[in-house]
Amino acid sequence: MSRTVRLLLLAALTLTMVALSLAAGKQWLPWDAWTGHDPRWAIVIELRVPRAVLGGMLGAALGLSGAVLQGYLRNPLADPTVIGVSSCAALGSVAAIVFGVGGVAGGLGQFGWAMAGAAGAMALLGLLTARAESPVMFVLAGTVLASLAGALTAFLISIAPNPYAVAEAIDWLMGALTDRGIGDVTLAAPFIIGGILLLLTTGRALDALALGEDAARSLGANLAQLRWTVVLGAGLAVGAGVAVTGVVGFVGLVVPHVLRPVFGARPSALLLPSALGGAALTLAADSLCRLAPGAGEVRLGVVMALIGAPFFLALLFREGGREWR
């Protein structure tokens, strides 16, 4: 089976997950409800379509970011949380909630604070690694940023002036697409799409880097430009996603590993499939959130952790078993 056919099948799977996202929920919508003459059409237009679009963009951003970071860092366990942008965006959003300037999730105040946190993380990450020759410094800087942002987030929650702010911040940190509308899509889409387009340009440089840094330079790869492209692309895409949905993990870790046996280990061959696969996985997980028993919905971040953590453990056992042998 050619790569083109495999890519088309993956695209068909993603479209199937989009259709499932539009139809599934506590109230299933049959296909005959998808007309302007049926009153249930309002559910499709006002709730399901923005949610599906936002979920697809978020998943594509996370899956693609994971593939790029694994190629750039040459580490199969890398994912978007490595660079600390998501943690800093979460810090900005929680600060908006605690200080009462954000309003509801996706409001301009909260979105602006979250994107300010992501922008600060991108600037610090770039400055800290400006003279670094090795990706190791990139990982260390990202880990420091993530740890500091996590500690500050916990501090803000602990000093929140009222329990409602605490509950809202904790609920938001779990990540969800619940009640997201067209306004959230309008806010996030330019940043997510811009970040995705930047990340898609890194394929050739990542292929060269897979041969080693010296070999990459001899092939004409500009490693400094590649680093800034990775920082800006992942920062914009992941930061904007976190700003409107909260923290959703494991997509960037799981998707490249699932697709690598199908599309090959070459970094450039994995970028577009990872974007499609990330969208499909996120939409499938969000559909499961709505189909869970009970009156409410399970949070998307919780479902992804339940899917991703066992996968991560299995991956660790597999990699560890190879080392032990």
PDB file of C-alpha atoms in Angstrom:
ATOM      1  CA  MET A   1       0.000   0.000   0.000  1.00  0.00           C
ATOM      2  CA  SER A   2       1.503   3.332  -1.042  1.00  0.00           C
ATOM      3  CA  ARG A   3       2.035   6.225   1.336  1.00  0.00           C
ATOM      4  CA  THR A   4      -0.596   8.277  -0.502  1.00  0.00           C
ATOM      5  CA  VAL A   5      -3.225   5.593   0.053  1.00  0.00           C
ATOM      6  CA  ARG A   6      -2.323   5.322   3.734  1.00  0.00           C
ATOM      7  CA  LEU A   7      -2.569   9.100   4.066  1.00  0.00           C
ATOM      8  CA  LEU A   8      -5.976   9.120   2.377  1.00  0.00           C
ATOM      9  CA  LEU A   9      -7.211   6.388   4.718  1.00  0.00           C
ATOM     10  CA  LEU A  10      -6.021   8.415   7.711  1.00  0.00           C
ATOM     11  CA  ALA A  11      -7.776  11.503   6.335  1.00  0.00           C
ATOM     12  CA  ALA A  12     -10.965   9.428   5.912  1.00  0.00           C
ATOM     13  CA  LEU A  13     -10.666   8.277   9.533  1.00  0.00           C
ATOM     14  CA  THR A  14     -10.305  11.889  10.649  1.00  0.00           C
ATOM     15  CA  LEU A  15     -13.416  12.916   8.707  1.00  0.00           C
ATOM     16  CA  THR A  16     -15.274   9.997  10.276  1.00  0.00           C
ATOM     17  CA  MET A  17     -14.296  11.277  13.719  1.00  0.00           C
ATOM     18  CA  VAL A  18     -15.550  14.736  12.722  1.00  0.00           C
ATOM     19  CA  ALA A  19     -18.913  13.225  11.770  1.00  0.00           C
ATOM     20  CA  LEU A  20     -19.008  11.289  15.051  1.00  0.00           C
ATOM     21  CA  SER A  21     -18.242  14.459  16.982  1.00  0.00           C
ATOM     22  CA  LEU A  22     -21.137  16.236  15.273  1.00  0.00           C
ATOM     23  CA  ALA A  23     -23.605  13.431  15.945  1.00  0.00           C
ATOM     24  CA  ALA A  24     -22.581  11.989  19.326  1.00  0.00           C
ATOM     25  CA  GLY A  25     -23.616  13.295  22.707  1.00  0.00           C
ATOM     26  CA  LYS A  26     -26.141  12.958  25.476  1.00  0.00           C
ATOM     27  CA  GLN A  27     -28.570  13.812  22.689  1.00  0.00           C
ATOM     28  CA  TRP A  28     -27.679  11.862  19.535  1.00  0.00           C
ATOM     29  CA  LEU A  29     -28.489  13.718  16.341  1.00  0.00           C
ATOM     30  CA  PRO A  30     -29.657  11.535  13.436  1.00  0.00           C
ATOM     31  CA  TRP A  31     -28.732  12.576   9.919  1.00  0.00           C
ATOM     32  CA  ASP A  32     -32.266  13.757   9.163  1.00  0.00           C
ATOM     33  CA  ALA A  33     -31.813  16.439  11.843  1.00  0.00           C
ATOM     34  CA  TRP A  34     -29.087  18.121   9.775  1.00  0.00           C
ATOM     35  CA  THR A  35     -31.424  20.463   7.949  1.00  0.00           C
ATOM     36  CA  GLY A  36     -32.483  23.992   8.576  1.00  0.00           C
ATOM     37  CA  HIS A  37     -36.103  22.856   8.997  1.00  0.00           C
ATOM     38  CA  ASP A  38     -35.357  20.715  12.060  1.00  0.00           C
ATOM     39  CA  PRO A  39     -35.109  22.599  15.392  1.00  0.00           C
ATOM     40  CA  ARG A  40     -32.184  20.366  16.396  1.00  0.00           C
ATOM     41  CA  TRP A  41     -30.175  22.056  13.644  1.00  0.00           C
ATOM     42  CA  ALA A  42     -29.379  24.808  16.145  1.00  0.00           C
ATOM     43  CA  ILE A  43     -27.498  22.263  18.267  1.00  0.00           C
ATOM     44  CA  VAL A  44     -25.362  21.358  15.262  1.00  0.00           C
ATOM     45  CA  ILE A  45     -24.562  24.928  14.225  1.00  0.00           C
ATOM     46  CA  GLU A  46     -24.127  26.599  17.607  1.00  0.00           C
ATOM     47  CA  LEU A  47     -22.562  23.798  19.664  1.00  0.00           C
ATOM     48  CA  ARG A  48     -21.372  20.772  17.726  1.00  0.00           C
ATOM     49  CA  VAL A  49     -19.665  22.435  14.736  1.00  0.00           C
ATOM     50  CA  PRO A  50     -17.508  24.887  16.766  1.00  0.00           C
ATOM     51  CA  ARG A  51     -16.605  22.096  19.174  1.00  0.00           C
ATOM     52  CA  ALA A  52     -15.596  19.749  16.359  1.00  0.00           C
ATOM     53  CA  VAL A  53     -13.561  22.452  14.598  1.00  0.00           C
ATOM     54  CA  LEU A  54     -11.788  23.452  17.807  1.00  0.00           C
ATOM     55  CA  GLY A  55     -11.142  19.828  18.773  1.00  0.00           C
ATOM     56  CA  GLY A  56      -9.731  19.056  15.339  1.00  0.00           C
ATOM     57  CA  MET A  57      -7.429  22.084  15.391  1.00  0.00           C
ATOM     58  CA  LEU A  58      -6.268  21.355  18.936  1.00  0.00           C
ATOM     59  CA  GLY A  59      -5.533  17.712  18.140  1.00  0.00           C
ATOM     60  CA  ALA A  60      -3.700  18.602  14.928  1.00  0.00           C
ATOM     61  CA  ALA A  61      -1.572  21.151  16.775  1.00  0.00           C
ATOM     62  CA  LEU A  62      -0.683  18.733  19.570  1.00  0.00           C
ATOM     63  CA  GLY A  63       0.003  15.760  17.293  1.00  0.00           C
ATOM     64  CA  LEU A  64       2.149  17.785  14.902  1.00  0.00           C
ATOM     65  CA  SER A  65       4.022  19.491  17.753  1.00  0.00           C
ATOM     66  CA  GLY A  66       4.806  16.098  19.263  1.00  0.00           C
ATOM     67  CA  ALA A  67       6.185  14.765  15.972  1.00  0.00           C
ATOM     68  CA  VAL A  68       8.312  17.882  15.422  1.00  0.00           C
ATOM     69  CA  LEU A  69       9.699  17.879  18.956  1.00  0.00           C
ATOM     70  CA  GLN A  70      10.508  14.178  18.857  1.00  0.00           C
ATOM     71  CA  GLY A  71      12.383  14.765  15.610  1.00  0.00           C
ATOM     72  CA  TYR A  72      14.129  17.915  16.804  1.00  0.00           C
ATOM     73  CA  LEU A  73      15.159  16.511  20.179  1.00  0.00           C
ATOM     74  CA  ARG A  74      15.723  12.991  18.777  1.00  0.00           C
ATOM     75  CA  ASN A  75      13.868  11.727  21.828  1.00  0.00           C
ATOM     76  CA  PRO A  76      10.875   9.382  21.406  1.00  0.00           C
ATOM     77  CA  LEU A  77       9.420  10.535  24.745  1.00  0.00           C
ATOM     78  CA  ALA A  78       9.270  14.242  23.864  1.00  0.00           C
ATOM     79  CA  ASP A  79       5.902  15.977  23.610  1.00  0.00           C
ATOM     80  CA  PRO A  80       4.640  19.600  23.720  1.00  0.00           C
ATOM     81  CA  THR A  81       4.856  19.763  27.526  1.00  0.00           C
ATOM     82  CA  VAL A  82       8.665  19.551  27.180  1.00  0.00           C
ATOM     83  CA  ILE A  83       8.994  23.174  26.079  1.00  0.00           C
ATOM     84  CA  GLY A  84       6.926  24.592  28.937  1.00  0.00           C
ATOM     85  CA  VAL A  85       4.645  26.692  26.716  1.00  0.00           C
ATOM     86  CA  SER A  86       1.467  24.885  27.760  1.00  0.00           C
ATOM     87  CA  SER A  87       2.336  25.293  31.451  1.00  0.00           C
ATOM     88  CA  CYS A  88       2.993  29.010  31.018  1.00  0.00           C
ATOM     89  CA  ALA A  89      -0.226  29.482  29.043  1.00  0.00           C
ATOM     90  CA  ALA A  90      -2.070  27.671  31.843  1.00  0.00           C
ATOM     91  CA  LEU A  91      -0.408  29.985  34.363  1.00  0.00           C
ATOM     92  CA  GLY A  92      -1.675  33.028  32.483  1.00  0.00           C
ATOM     93  CA  SER A  93      -5.197  31.657  32.269  1.00  0.00           C
ATOM     94  CA  VAL A  94      -5.324  30.711  35.963  1.00  0.00           C
ATOM     95  CA  ALA A  95      -4.031  34.175  36.847  1.00  0.00           C
ATOM     96  CA  ALA A  96      -6.906  35.694  34.853  1.00  0.00           C
ATOM     97  CA  ILE A  97      -9.407  33.496  36.716  1.00  0.00           C
ATOM     98  CA  VAL A  98      -7.952  34.193  40.168  1.00  0.00           C
ATOM     99  CA  PHE A  99      -7.710  37.953  39.626  1.00  0.00           C
ATOM    100  CA  GLY A 100     -11.184  38.061  38.061  1.00  0.00           C
ATOM    101  CA  VAL A 101     -10.248  39.522  34.670  1.00  0.00           C
ATOM    102  CA  GLY A 102     -10.912  36.546  32.438  1.00  0.00           C
ATOM    103  CA  GLY A 103     -14.628  35.954  32.610  1.00  0.00           C
ATOM    104  CA  VAL A 104     -15.798  32.686  31.125  1.00  0.00           C
ATOM    105  CA  ALA A 105     -13.408  30.304  29.390  1.00  0.00           C
ATOM    106  CA  GLY A 106     -12.407  31.677  26.044  1.00  0.00           C
ATOM    107  CA  GLY A 107     -13.162  35.295  27.002  1.00  0.00           C
ATOM    108  CA  LEU A 108     -10.743  37.848  25.577  1.00  0.00           C
ATOM    109  CA  GLY A 109      -9.256  38.632  28.984  1.00  0.00           C
ATOM    110  CA  GLN A 110      -8.465  35.024  29.825  1.00  0.00           C
ATOM    111  CA  PHE A 111      -7.318  34.259  26.286  1.00  0.00           C
ATOM    112  CA  GLY A 112      -5.077  37.317  26.283  1.00  0.00           C
ATOM    113  CA  TRP A 113      -3.485  36.380  29.596  1.00  0.00           C
ATOM    114  CA  ALA A 114      -2.939  32.799  28.439  1.00  0.00           C
ATOM    115  CA  MET A 115      -1.326  33.925  25.185  1.00  0.00           C
ATOM    116  CA  ALA A 116       0.826  36.390  27.149  1.00  0.00           C
ATOM    117  CA  GLY A 117       2.047  33.451  29.242  1.00  0.00           C
ATOM    118  CA  ALA A 118       2.777  31.441  26.101  1.00  0.00           C
ATOM    119  CA  ALA A 119       4.576  34.393  24.497  1.00  0.00           C
ATOM    120  CA  GLY A 120       6.681  34.884  27.620  1.00  0.00           C
ATOM    121  CA  ALA A 121       7.625  31.216  27.563  1.00  0.00           C
ATOM    122  CA  MET A 122       8.612  31.411  23.886  1.00  0.00           C
ATOM    123  CA  ALA A 123      10.761  34.488  24.489  1.00  0.00           C
ATOM    124  CA  LEU A 124      12.512  32.985  27.524  1.00  0.00           C
ATOM    125  CA  LEU A 125      13.033  29.661  25.781  1.00  0.00           C
ATOM    126  CA  GLY A 126      14.566  31.382  22.789  1.00  0.00           C
ATOM    127  CA  LEU A 127      16.848  33.550  24.921  1.00  0.00           C
ATOM    128  CA  LEU A 128      17.953  30.675  27.161  1.00  0.00           C
ATOM    129  CA  THR A 129      18.877  28.504  24.179  1.00  0.00           C
ATOM    130  CA  ALA A 130      20.163  31.236  21.835  1.00  0.00           C
ATOM    131  CA  ARG A 131      23.807  30.178  22.143  1.00  0.00           C
ATOM    132  CA  ALA A 132      23.208  26.490  22.762  1.00  0.00           C
ATOM    133  CA  GLU A 133      24.584  24.055  20.220  1.00  0.00           C
ATOM    134  CA  SER A 134      22.806  21.007  21.616  1.00  0.00           C
ATOM    135  CA  PRO A 135      19.081  20.258  22.035  1.00  0.00           C
ATOM    136  CA  VAL A 136      19.877  19.243  25.625  1.00  0.00           C
ATOM    137  CA  MET A 137      19.765  22.896  26.670  1.00  0.00           C
ATOM    138  CA  PHE A 138      16.395  23.186  24.947  1.00  0.00           C
ATOM    139  CA  VAL A 139      15.013  20.354  27.096  1.00  0.00           C
ATOM    140  CA  LEU A 140      16.530  21.735  30.294  1.00  0.00           C
ATOM    141  CA  ALA A 141      15.163  25.237  29.652  1.00  0.00           C
ATOM    142  CA  GLY A 142      11.709  23.874  28.877  1.00  0.00           C
ATOM    143  CA  THR A 143      11.718  21.713  32.003  1.00  0.00           C
ATOM    144  CA  VAL A 144      12.673  24.699  34.164  1.00  0.00           C
ATOM    145  CA  LEU A 145       9.906  26.827  32.633  1.00  0.00           C
ATOM    146  CA  ALA A 146       7.320  24.069  33.075  1.00  0.00           C
ATOM    147  CA  SER A 147       8.306  23.486  36.711  1.00  0.00           C
ATOM    148  CA  LEU A 148       8.291  27.188  37.561  1.00  0.00           C
ATOM    149  CA  ALA A 149       4.944  27.752  35.828  1.00  0.00           C
ATOM    150  CA  GLY A 150       3.435  24.744  37.618  1.00  0.00           C
ATOM    151  CA  ALA A 151       4.617  26.026  40.993  1.00  0.00           C
ATOM    152  CA  LEU A 152       3.266  29.535  40.331  1.00  0.00           C
ATOM    153  CA  THR A 153      -0.057  28.085  39.161  1.00  0.00           C
ATOM    154  CA  ALA A 154      -0.384  26.103  42.389  1.00  0.00           C
ATOM    155  CA  PHE A 155       0.536  29.235  44.363  1.00  0.00           C
ATOM    156  CA  LEU A 156      -2.159  31.314  42.667  1.00  0.00           C
ATOM    157  CA  ILE A 157      -4.781  28.652  43.308  1.00  0.00           C
ATOM    158  CA  SER A 158      -3.771  28.483  46.976  1.00  0.00           C
ATOM    159  CA  ILE A 159      -4.204  32.259  47.448  1.00  0.00           C
ATOM    160  CA  ALA A 160      -7.411  32.553  45.381  1.00  0.00           C
ATOM    161  CA  PRO A 161      -9.808  34.966  47.122  1.00  0.00           C
ATOM    162  CA  ASN A 162     -12.872  32.714  46.922  1.00  0.00           C
ATOM    163  CA  PRO A 163     -13.699  29.031  46.435  1.00  0.00           C
ATOM    164  CA  TYR A 164     -15.485  29.719  43.157  1.00  0.00           C
ATOM    165  CA  ALA A 165     -12.251  30.904  41.552  1.00  0.00           C
ATOM    166  CA  VAL A 166     -10.482  27.793  42.861  1.00  0.00           C
ATOM    167  CA  ALA A 167     -13.166  25.501  41.442  1.00  0.00           C
ATOM    168  CA  GLU A 168     -13.137  27.298  38.078  1.00  0.00           C
ATOM    169  CA  ALA A 169      -9.329  27.167  37.836  1.00  0.00           C
ATOM    170  CA  ILE A 170      -9.138  23.463  38.696  1.00  0.00           C
ATOM    171  CA  ASP A 171     -11.977  22.666  36.306  1.00  0.00           C
ATOM    172  CA  TRP A 172     -10.258  24.598  33.524  1.00  0.00           C
ATOM    173  CA  LEU A 173      -6.896  22.931  34.152  1.00  0.00           C
ATOM    174  CA  MET A 174      -8.455  19.526  33.467  1.00  0.00           C
ATOM    175  CA  GLY A 175      -9.059  20.587  29.847  1.00  0.00           C
ATOM    176  CA  ALA A 176     -12.350  20.381  27.991  1.00  0.00           C
ATOM    177  CA  LEU A 177     -14.192  21.380  24.840  1.00  0.00           C
ATOM    178  CA  THR A 178     -17.473  21.687  26.729  1.00  0.00           C
ATOM    179  CA  ASP A 179     -19.503  24.811  25.925  1.00  0.00           C
ATOM    180  CA  ARG A 180     -16.909  26.174  23.528  1.00  0.00           C
ATOM    181  CA  GLY A 181     -18.458  28.244  20.755  1.00  0.00           C
ATOM    182  CA  ILE A 182     -17.654  30.089  17.583  1.00  0.00           C
ATOM    183  CA  GLY A 183     -16.049  32.907  19.563  1.00  0.00           C
ATOM    184  CA  ASP A 184     -13.413  30.529  20.911  1.00  0.00           C
ATOM    185  CA  VAL A 185     -12.732  29.221  17.405  1.00  0.00           C
ATOM    186  CA  THR A 186     -12.351  32.787  16.090  1.00  0.00           C
ATOM    187  CA  LEU A 187      -9.880  33.669  18.843  1.00  0.00           C
ATOM    188  CA  ALA A 188      -7.714  30.573  18.595  1.00  0.00           C
ATOM    189  CA  ALA A 189      -7.811  29.651  14.896  1.00  0.00           C
ATOM    190  CA  PRO A 190      -5.340  32.283  13.532  1.00  0.00           C
ATOM    191  CA  PHE A 191      -2.688  31.347  16.095  1.00  0.00           C
ATOM    192  CA  ILE A 192      -3.183  27.571  15.828  1.00  0.00           C
ATOM    193  CA  ILE A 193      -3.203  27.588  12.021  1.00  0.00           C
ATOM    194  CA  GLY A 194      -0.180  29.881  11.907  1.00  0.00           C
ATOM    195  CA  GLY A 195       1.723  27.612  14.288  1.00  0.00           C
ATOM    196  CA  ILE A 196       0.793  24.510  12.289  1.00  0.00           C
ATOM    197  CA  LEU A 197       1.997  26.086   9.046  1.00  0.00           C
ATOM    198  CA  LEU A 198       5.321  27.014  10.660  1.00  0.00           C
ATOM    199  CA  LEU A 199       5.827  23.485  12.013  1.00  0.00           C
ATOM    200  CA  LEU A 200       5.077  21.922   8.624  1.00  0.00           C
ATOM    201  CA  THR A 201       8.064  23.767   7.152  1.00  0.00           C
ATOM    202  CA  THR A 202      10.564  21.983   9.427  1.00  0.00           C
ATOM    203  CA  GLY A 203      10.514  18.595   7.651  1.00  0.00           C
ATOM    204  CA  ARG A 204      13.698  18.858   5.567  1.00  0.00           C
ATOM    205  CA  ALA A 205      15.745  20.321   8.428  1.00  0.00           C
ATOM    206  CA  LEU A 206      14.532  17.588  10.793  1.00  0.00           C
ATOM    207  CA  ASP A 207      15.533  14.920   8.267  1.00  0.00           C
ATOM    208  CA  ALA A 208      19.024  16.417   8.123  1.00  0.00           C
ATOM    209  CA  LEU A 209      19.220  16.697  11.916  1.00  0.00           C
ATOM    210  CA  ALA A 210      18.409  12.995  12.250  1.00  0.00           C
ATOM    211  CA  LEU A 211      21.901  12.341  10.820  1.00  0.00           C
ATOM    212  CA  GLY A 212      23.522  14.408  13.572  1.00  0.00           C
ATOM    213  CA  GLU A 213      24.202  18.092  14.102  1.00  0.00           C
ATOM    214  CA  ASP A 214      27.478  18.158  12.156  1.00  0.00           C
ATOM    215  CA  ALA A 215      25.912  16.296   9.243  1.00  0.00           C
ATOM    216  CA  ALA A 216      22.918  18.638   9.308  1.00  0.00           C
ATOM    217  CA  ARG A 217      25.170  21.684   9.055  1.00  0.00           C
ATOM    218  CA  SER A 218      27.117  20.112   6.197  1.00  0.00           C
ATOM    219  CA  LEU A 219      23.803  19.587   4.378  1.00  0.00           C
ATOM    220  CA  GLY A 220      22.996  23.284   4.760  1.00  0.00           C
ATOM    221  CA  ALA A 221      20.501  23.098   7.622  1.00  0.00           C
ATOM    222  CA  ASN A 222      20.285  26.279   9.685  1.00  0.00           C
ATOM    223  CA  LEU A 223      19.903  24.902  13.209  1.00  0.00           C
ATOM    224  CA  ALA A 224      19.347  28.308  14.819  1.00  0.00           C
ATOM    225  CA  GLN A 225      16.508  29.044  12.407  1.00  0.00           C
ATOM    226  CA  LEU A 226      15.096  25.565  13.008  1.00  0.00           C
ATOM    227  CA  ARG A 227      15.109  26.129  16.773  1.00  0.00           C
ATOM    228  CA  TRP A 228      13.216  29.417  16.468  1.00  0.00           C
ATOM    229  CA  THR A 229      10.735  27.872  14.039  1.00  0.00           C
ATOM    230  CA  VAL A 230      10.055  25.031  16.489  1.00  0.00           C
ATOM    231  CA  VAL A 231       9.673  27.450  19.408  1.00  0.00           C
ATOM    232  CA  LEU A 232       7.368  29.838  17.543  1.00  0.00           C
ATOM    233  CA  GLY A 233       5.325  27.152  15.802  1.00  0.00           C
ATOM    234  CA  ALA A 234       4.765  24.990  18.850  1.00  0.00           C
ATOM    235  CA  GLY A 235       4.301  28.045  21.046  1.00  0.00           C
ATOM    236  CA  LEU A 236       1.594  29.586  18.880  1.00  0.00           C
ATOM    237  CA  ALA A 237      -0.263  26.345  18.174  1.00  0.00           C
ATOM    238  CA  VAL A 238      -0.096  24.801  21.633  1.00  0.00           C
ATOM    239  CA  GLY A 239      -0.404  28.098  23.500  1.00  0.00           C
ATOM    240  CA  ALA A 240      -3.579  29.116  21.672  1.00  0.00           C
ATOM    241  CA  GLY A 241      -5.052  25.642  22.125  1.00  0.00           C
ATOM    242  CA  VAL A 242      -4.384  25.697  25.862  1.00  0.00           C
ATOM    243  CA  ALA A 243      -5.763  29.237  26.063  1.00  0.00           C
ATOM    244  CA  VAL A 244      -9.261  28.131  25.013  1.00  0.00           C
ATOM    245  CA  THR A 245      -9.491  24.486  26.104  1.00  0.00           C
ATOM    246  CA  GLY A 246      -7.239  24.070  29.117  1.00  0.00           C
ATOM    247  CA  VAL A 247      -4.434  21.542  29.405  1.00  0.00           C
ATOM    248  CA  VAL A 248      -4.830  18.382  27.284  1.00  0.00           C
ATOM    249  CA  GLY A 249      -1.889  16.031  27.459  1.00  0.00           C
ATOM    250  CA  PHE A 250      -0.509  12.877  25.820  1.00  0.00           C
ATOM    251  CA  VAL A 251      -1.763  13.576  22.274  1.00  0.00           C
ATOM    252  CA  GLY A 252       1.674  14.695  21.119  1.00  0.00           C
ATOM    253  CA  LEU A 253       3.295  11.675  22.752  1.00  0.00           C
ATOM    254  CA  VAL A 254       0.897   8.955  21.599  1.00  0.00           C
ATOM    255  CA  VAL A 255       0.128   9.904  18.000  1.00  0.00           C
ATOM    256  CA  PRO A 256       3.657   9.905  16.479  1.00  0.00           C
ATOM    257  CA  HIS A 257       4.394   6.517  18.058  1.00  0.00           C
ATOM    258  CA  VAL A 258       1.201   4.984  16.726  1.00  0.00           C
ATOM    259  CA  LEU A 259       1.820   6.295  13.202  1.00  0.00           C
ATOM    260  CA  ARG A 260       5.581   5.757  12.948  1.00  0.00           C
ATOM    261  CA  PRO A 261       5.283   2.030  12.043  1.00  0.00           C
ATOM    262  CA  VAL A 262       2.766   2.977   9.324  1.00  0.00           C
ATOM    263  CA  PHE A 263       4.449   6.012   7.743  1.00  0.00           C
ATOM    264  CA  GLY A 264       8.093   5.406   8.627  1.00  0.00           C
ATOM    265  CA  ALA A 265      10.579   6.945  11.026  1.00  0.00           C
ATOM    266  CA  ARG A 266      11.706   9.794   8.733  1.00  0.00           C
ATOM    267  CA  PRO A 267      10.614  13.001  10.533  1.00  0.00           C
ATOM    268  CA  SER A 268       9.274  14.778   7.436  1.00  0.00           C
ATOM    269  CA  ALA A 269       7.121  11.775   6.502  1.00  0.00           C
ATOM    270  CA  LEU A 270       5.465  11.861   9.925  1.00  0.00           C
ATOM    271  CA  LEU A 271       4.426  15.523  10.153  1.00  0.00           C
ATOM    272  CA  LEU A 272       1.183  15.613   8.162  1.00  0.00           C
ATOM    273  CA  PRO A 273       0.025  12.153   9.382  1.00  0.00           C
ATOM    274  CA  SER A 274       0.616  13.259  12.984  1.00  0.00           C
ATOM    275  CA  ALA A 275      -1.559  16.332  12.449  1.00  0.00           C
ATOM    276  CA  LEU A 276      -4.382  14.215  11.018  1.00  0.00           C
ATOM    277  CA  GLY A 277      -3.943  11.513  13.656  1.00  0.00           C
ATOM    278  CA  GLY A 278      -3.923  14.059  16.470  1.00  0.00           C
ATOM    279  CA  ALA A 279      -7.179  15.548  15.209  1.00  0.00           C
ATOM    280  CA  ALA A 280      -8.770  12.084  14.941  1.00  0.00           C
ATOM    281  CA  LEU A 281      -7.657  11.028  18.432  1.00  0.00           C
ATOM    282  CA  THR A 282      -8.793  14.260  20.088  1.00  0.00           C
ATOM    283  CA  LEU A 283     -12.206  14.153  18.406  1.00  0.00           C
ATOM    284  CA  ALA A 284     -12.661  10.483  19.343  1.00  0.00           C
ATOM    285  CA  ALA A 285     -11.712  11.202  22.959  1.00  0.00           C
ATOM    286  CA  ASP A 286     -14.072  14.185  23.089  1.00  0.00           C
ATOM    287  CA  SER A 287     -16.904  12.003  21.788  1.00  0.00           C
ATOM    288  CA  LEU A 288     -16.177   9.533  24.605  1.00  0.00           C
ATOM    289  CA  CYS A 289     -16.378  12.440  27.074  1.00  0.00           C
ATOM    290  CA  ARG A 290     -19.942  13.121  25.982  1.00  0.00           C
ATOM    291  CA  LEU A 291     -20.977   9.470  25.946  1.00  0.00           C
ATOM    292  CA  ALA A 292     -19.805   8.743  29.497  1.00  0.00           C
ATOM    293  CA  PRO A 293     -22.607   7.777  31.937  1.00  0.00           C
ATOM    294  CA  GLY A 294     -24.042  10.485  34.124  1.00  0.00           C
ATOM    295  CA  ALA A 295     -25.555  13.894  33.675  1.00  0.00           C
ATOM    296  CA  GLY A 296     -22.268  15.717  33.132  1.00  0.00           C
ATOM    297  CA  GLU A 297     -19.275  15.180  30.877  1.00  0.00           C
ATOM    298  CA  VAL A 298     -15.900  13.727  31.724  1.00  0.00           C
ATOM    299  CA  ARG A 299     -13.159  16.262  31.047  1.00  0.00           C
ATOM    300  CA  LEU A 300     -11.121  15.787  27.885  1.00  0.00           C
ATOM    301  CA  GLY A 301      -7.826  16.049  29.765  1.00  0.00           C
ATOM    302  CA  VAL A 302      -8.926  13.207  32.047  1.00  0.00           C
ATOM    303  CA  VAL A 303      -9.884  10.941  29.132  1.00  0.00           C
ATOM    304  CA  MET A 304      -6.606  11.627  27.336  1.00  0.00           C
ATOM    305  CA  ALA A 305      -4.670  10.836  30.509  1.00  0.00           C
ATOM    306  CA  LEU A 306      -6.554   7.543  30.840  1.00  0.00           C
ATOM    307  CA  ILE A 307      -5.621   6.729  27.237  1.00  0.00           C
ATOM    308  CA  GLY A 308      -2.109   8.129  27.225  1.00  0.00           C
ATOM    309  CA  ALA A 309      -0.732   7.036  30.603  1.00  0.00           C
ATOM    310  CA  PRO A 310      -1.038   3.267  29.928  1.00  0.00           C
ATOM    311  CA  PHE A 311       0.468   3.832  26.471  1.00  0.00           C
ATOM    312  CA  PHE A 312       3.337   5.776  28.019  1.00  0.00           C
ATOM    313  CA  LEU A 313       3.986   3.018  30.571  1.00  0.00           C
ATOM    314  CA  ALA A 314       3.950   0.357  27.854  1.00  0.00           C
ATOM    315  CA  LEU A 315       6.406   2.460  25.853  1.00  0.00           C
ATOM    316  CA  LEU A 316       8.702   2.789  28.851  1.00  0.00           C
ATOM    317  CA  PHE A 317       8.625  -0.958  29.472  1.00  0.00           C
ATOM    318  CA  ARG A 318       9.384  -1.626  25.806  1.00  0.00           C
ATOM    319  CA  GLU A 319      12.278   0.836  25.648  1.00  0.00           C
ATOM    320  CA  GLY A 320      13.559  -0.290  29.049  1.00  0.00           C
ATOM    321  CA  GLY A 321      13.396  -3.945  28.001  1.00  0.00           C
ATOM    322  CA  ARG A 322      15.570  -3.189  24.994  1.00  0.00           C
ATOM    323  CA  GLU A 323      18.161  -1.487  27.196  1.00  0.00           C
ATOM    324  CA  TRP A 324      18.135  -4.334  29.741  1.00  0.00           C
ATOM    325  CA  ARG A 325      18.733  -6.872  26.966  1.00  0.00           C
TER     326      ARG A 325
END
